[in-house]
Amino acid sequence: MKIPGDMSIEEHNEEVLKYLFNTYFTRLCQFMYTYWDNKQEIEEEVMDIFVHLWQHPEKIKPDLSIKAYLFRSAHNKCLKLIRDKKETIPLDEIKEEANSDETNLLEAKELDELIQRAICAIPANSREVFLKSRNDNLSNQDIADEMGVSLKTIEKHITRSLKIIKEILGDQYIFLIFL
């Protein structure tokens, strides 16, 4: 896993950690705000991500980008926060919840249709690249190698795809494109 300047996270280089922290701390916090609204907890969780990265650089797969690793870690931290804070529902309220489940199913179906429409709106080449990135979890370099094109071409396709999806989904669901 290479960082600008031919430095590696595996070498326990403080400059690398400082670079990663300065580059990604705010972005990770902003990403986590879409899931959780407690600023202090979010900042603590992001700090934990960097501490874990520093203590266990060997756990990062060489074929995974550091950015992907950091955002996946942030996503997992959010899910853990949500799971840990989940409240149980008293039995007498279950009937009320059952009625809202029907509404949630309709909303989920509408959201799924919106996502499918957004993906279909992406031009074919860009859509193929985007789906390889999101569904197959391939790195940009892996996609470029597989398709026989430059890394810049892949980045262009993904940027185009994200722009189209954001236009269709709107800011309300923008967090979905990072999943």
GROMACS .gro file of C-alpha atoms in nm:
model
  179
    1MET     CA    1   0.000   0.000   0.000
    2LYS     CA    2   0.184   0.307  -0.124
    3ILE     CA    3   0.139   0.665  -0.012
    4PRO     CA    4   0.268   0.968  -0.209
    5GLY     CA    5   0.645   0.996  -0.197
    6ASP     CA    6   0.710   0.620  -0.205
    7MET     CA    7   0.632   0.584   0.167
    8SER     CA    8   0.444   0.285   0.300
    9ILE     CA    9   0.208   0.253   0.595
   10GLU     CA   10   0.367  -0.081   0.681
   11GLU     CA   11   0.692   0.099   0.774
   12HIS     CA   12   0.531   0.274   1.077
   13ASN     CA   13   0.633   0.604   0.930
   14GLU     CA   14   0.490   0.896   1.130
   15GLU     CA   15   0.490   1.117   0.819
   16VAL     CA   16   0.261   0.870   0.645
   17LEU     CA   17   0.018   0.863   0.936
   18LYS     CA   18   0.026   1.242   0.956
   19TYR     CA   19  -0.041   1.265   0.581
   20LEU     CA   20  -0.332   1.020   0.603
   21PHE     CA   21  -0.475   1.194   0.909
   22ASN     CA   22  -0.456   1.539   0.748
   23THR     CA   23  -0.603   1.409   0.423
   24TYR     CA   24  -0.886   1.193   0.555
   25PHE     CA   25  -0.984   1.290   0.913
   26THR     CA   26  -1.235   1.561   0.817
   27ARG     CA   27  -1.369   1.363   0.521
   28LEU     CA   28  -1.426   1.055   0.738
   29CYS     CA   29  -1.603   1.264   1.002
   30GLN     CA   30  -1.829   1.419   0.737
   31PHE     CA   31  -1.903   1.075   0.597
   32MET     CA   32  -1.995   0.944   0.942
   33TYR     CA   33  -2.224   1.243   1.008
   34THR     CA   34  -2.462   1.098   0.748
   35TYR     CA   35  -2.515   0.803   0.984
   36TRP     CA   36  -2.467   0.949   1.329
   37ASP     CA   37  -2.521   1.295   1.471
   38ASN     CA   38  -2.292   1.298   1.776
   39LYS     CA   39  -1.983   1.495   1.674
   40GLN     CA   40  -1.773   1.390   1.974
   41GLU     CA   41  -1.845   1.019   1.927
   42ILE     CA   42  -1.771   1.045   1.556
   43GLU     CA   43  -1.437   1.215   1.611
   44GLU     CA   44  -1.342   0.953   1.871
   45GLU     CA   45  -1.435   0.672   1.633
   46VAL     CA   46  -1.232   0.827   1.349
   47MET     CA   47  -0.935   0.862   1.585
   48ASP     CA   48  -0.976   0.492   1.670
   49ILE     CA   49  -0.956   0.410   1.300
   50PHE     CA   50  -0.620   0.585   1.273
   51VAL     CA   51  -0.491   0.425   1.595
   52HIS     CA   52  -0.589   0.083   1.464
   53LEU     CA   53  -0.425   0.160   1.130
   54TRP     CA   54  -0.104   0.257   1.311
   55GLN     CA   55  -0.108  -0.048   1.538
   56HIS     CA   56  -0.208  -0.305   1.274
   57PRO     CA   57  -0.084  -0.199   0.929
   58GLU     CA   58  -0.048  -0.565   0.833
   59LYS     CA   59  -0.427  -0.606   0.834
   60ILE     CA   60  -0.461  -0.387   0.527
   61LYS     CA   61  -0.479  -0.595   0.212
   62PRO     CA   62  -0.215  -0.485  -0.039
   63ASP     CA   63  -0.468  -0.475  -0.324
   64LEU     CA   64  -0.707  -0.248  -0.131
   65SER     CA   65  -0.661   0.127  -0.148
   66ILE     CA   66  -0.601   0.308   0.181
   67LYS     CA   67  -0.897   0.535   0.103
   68ALA     CA   68  -1.127   0.235   0.060
   69TYR     CA   69  -0.994   0.085   0.382
   70LEU     CA   70  -1.055   0.406   0.578
   71PHE     CA   71  -1.408   0.460   0.446
   72ARG     CA   72  -1.502   0.094   0.496
   73SER     CA   73  -1.373   0.121   0.855
   74ALA     CA   74  -1.579   0.436   0.908
   75HIS     CA   75  -1.886   0.265   0.766
   76ASN     CA   76  -1.836  -0.033   0.997
   77LYS     CA   77  -1.789   0.199   1.297
   78CYS     CA   78  -2.121   0.368   1.212
   79LEU     CA   79  -2.300   0.037   1.193
   80LYS     CA   80  -2.153  -0.061   1.529
   81LEU     CA   81  -2.264   0.270   1.684
   82ILE     CA   82  -2.614   0.221   1.552
   83ARG     CA   83  -2.629  -0.141   1.667
   84ASP     CA   84  -2.495  -0.060   2.014
   85LYS     CA   85  -2.741   0.225   2.067
   86LYS     CA   86  -3.042   0.032   1.938
   87GLU     CA   87  -3.329   0.046   2.184
   88THR     CA   88  -3.566  -0.241   2.243
   89ILE     CA   89  -3.934  -0.182   2.179
   90PRO     CA   90  -4.186  -0.267   2.453
   91LEU     CA   91  -4.435  -0.535   2.349
   92ASP     CA   92  -4.732  -0.297   2.361
   93GLU     CA   93  -4.568  -0.081   2.094
   94ILE     CA   94  -4.503  -0.364   1.848
   95LYS     CA   95  -4.843  -0.321   1.685
   96GLU     CA   96  -4.765   0.045   1.614
   97GLU     CA   97  -4.429  -0.056   1.468
   98ALA     CA   98  -4.595  -0.314   1.241
   99ASN     CA   99  -4.798  -0.038   1.077
  100SER     CA  100  -4.486   0.169   1.016
  101ASP     CA  101  -4.310  -0.137   0.867
  102GLU     CA  102  -4.550  -0.123   0.573
  103THR     CA  103  -4.450   0.239   0.517
  104ASN     CA  104  -4.081   0.147   0.544
  105LEU     CA  105  -4.124  -0.129   0.285
  106LEU     CA  106  -4.283   0.117   0.045
  107GLU     CA  107  -4.004   0.368   0.106
  108ALA     CA  108  -3.740   0.098   0.057
  109LYS     CA  109  -3.905  -0.012  -0.268
  110GLU     CA  110  -3.919   0.348  -0.393
  111LEU     CA  111  -3.556   0.403  -0.296
  112ASP     CA  112  -3.452   0.083  -0.474
  113GLU     CA  113  -3.633   0.200  -0.788
  114LEU     CA  114  -3.464   0.539  -0.761
  115ILE     CA  115  -3.122   0.374  -0.729
  116GLN     CA  116  -3.189   0.148  -1.028
  117ARG     CA  117  -3.303   0.448  -1.232
  118ALA     CA  118  -2.985   0.636  -1.134
  119ILE     CA  119  -2.763   0.343  -1.233
  120CYS     CA  120  -2.948   0.301  -1.563
  121ALA     CA  121  -2.893   0.670  -1.638
  122ILE     CA  122  -2.516   0.619  -1.637
  123PRO     CA  123  -2.367   0.566  -1.985
  124ALA     CA  124  -2.286   0.199  -2.053
  125ASN     CA  125  -1.904   0.220  -2.025
  126SER     CA  126  -1.915   0.429  -1.709
  127ARG     CA  127  -2.185   0.205  -1.561
  128GLU     CA  128  -1.970  -0.104  -1.619
  129VAL     CA  129  -1.675   0.061  -1.442
  130PHE     CA  130  -1.894   0.188  -1.158
  131LEU     CA  131  -2.051  -0.154  -1.097
  132LYS     CA  132  -1.710  -0.324  -1.097
  133SER     CA  133  -1.599  -0.071  -0.839
  134ARG     CA  134  -1.906  -0.092  -0.614
  135ASN     CA  135  -2.042  -0.444  -0.664
  136ASP     CA  136  -1.718  -0.634  -0.723
  137ASN     CA  137  -1.512  -0.414  -0.483
  138LEU     CA  138  -1.231  -0.385  -0.737
  139SER     CA  139  -0.976  -0.108  -0.701
  140ASN     CA  140  -0.949   0.148  -0.979
  141GLN     CA  141  -0.615  -0.003  -1.083
  142ASP     CA  142  -0.763  -0.354  -1.099
  143ILE     CA  143  -1.046  -0.229  -1.319
  144ALA     CA  144  -0.800  -0.046  -1.545
  145ASP     CA  145  -0.588  -0.359  -1.578
  146GLU     CA  146  -0.889  -0.579  -1.646
  147MET     CA  147  -1.033  -0.345  -1.908
  148GLY     CA  148  -0.699  -0.252  -2.063
  149VAL     CA  149  -0.741   0.124  -2.013
  150SER     CA  150  -0.559   0.389  -1.812
  151LEU     CA  151  -0.623   0.459  -1.445
  152LYS     CA  152  -0.726   0.816  -1.537
  153THR     CA  153  -0.996   0.676  -1.768
  154ILE     CA  154  -1.138   0.466  -1.484
  155GLU     CA  155  -1.134   0.764  -1.248
  156LYS     CA  156  -1.315   0.971  -1.513
  157HIS     CA  157  -1.586   0.704  -1.550
  158ILE     CA  158  -1.640   0.679  -1.174
  159THR     CA  159  -1.651   1.057  -1.132
  160ARG     CA  160  -1.909   1.080  -1.413
  161SER     CA  161  -2.114   0.799  -1.255
  162LEU     CA  162  -2.111   0.958  -0.910
  163LYS     CA  163  -2.217   1.293  -1.053
  164ILE     CA  164  -2.515   1.136  -1.233
  165ILE     CA  165  -2.618   0.937  -0.926
  166LYS     CA  166  -2.592   1.242  -0.703
  167GLU     CA  167  -2.810   1.441  -0.943
  168ILE     CA  168  -3.077   1.172  -0.940
  169LEU     CA  169  -3.064   1.069  -0.573
  170GLY     CA  170  -3.007   1.417  -0.437
  171ASP     CA  171  -2.820   1.504  -0.119
  172GLN     CA  172  -3.066   1.308   0.097
  173TYR     CA  173  -2.924   0.972  -0.016
  174ILE     CA  174  -2.570   1.071  -0.117
  175PHE     CA  175  -2.424   0.846   0.155
  176LEU     CA  176  -2.546   0.542  -0.041
  177ILE     CA  177  -2.282   0.585  -0.310
  178PHE     CA  178  -2.005   0.526  -0.057
  179LEU     CA  179  -2.142   0.189   0.053
   0.00000   0.00000   0.00000
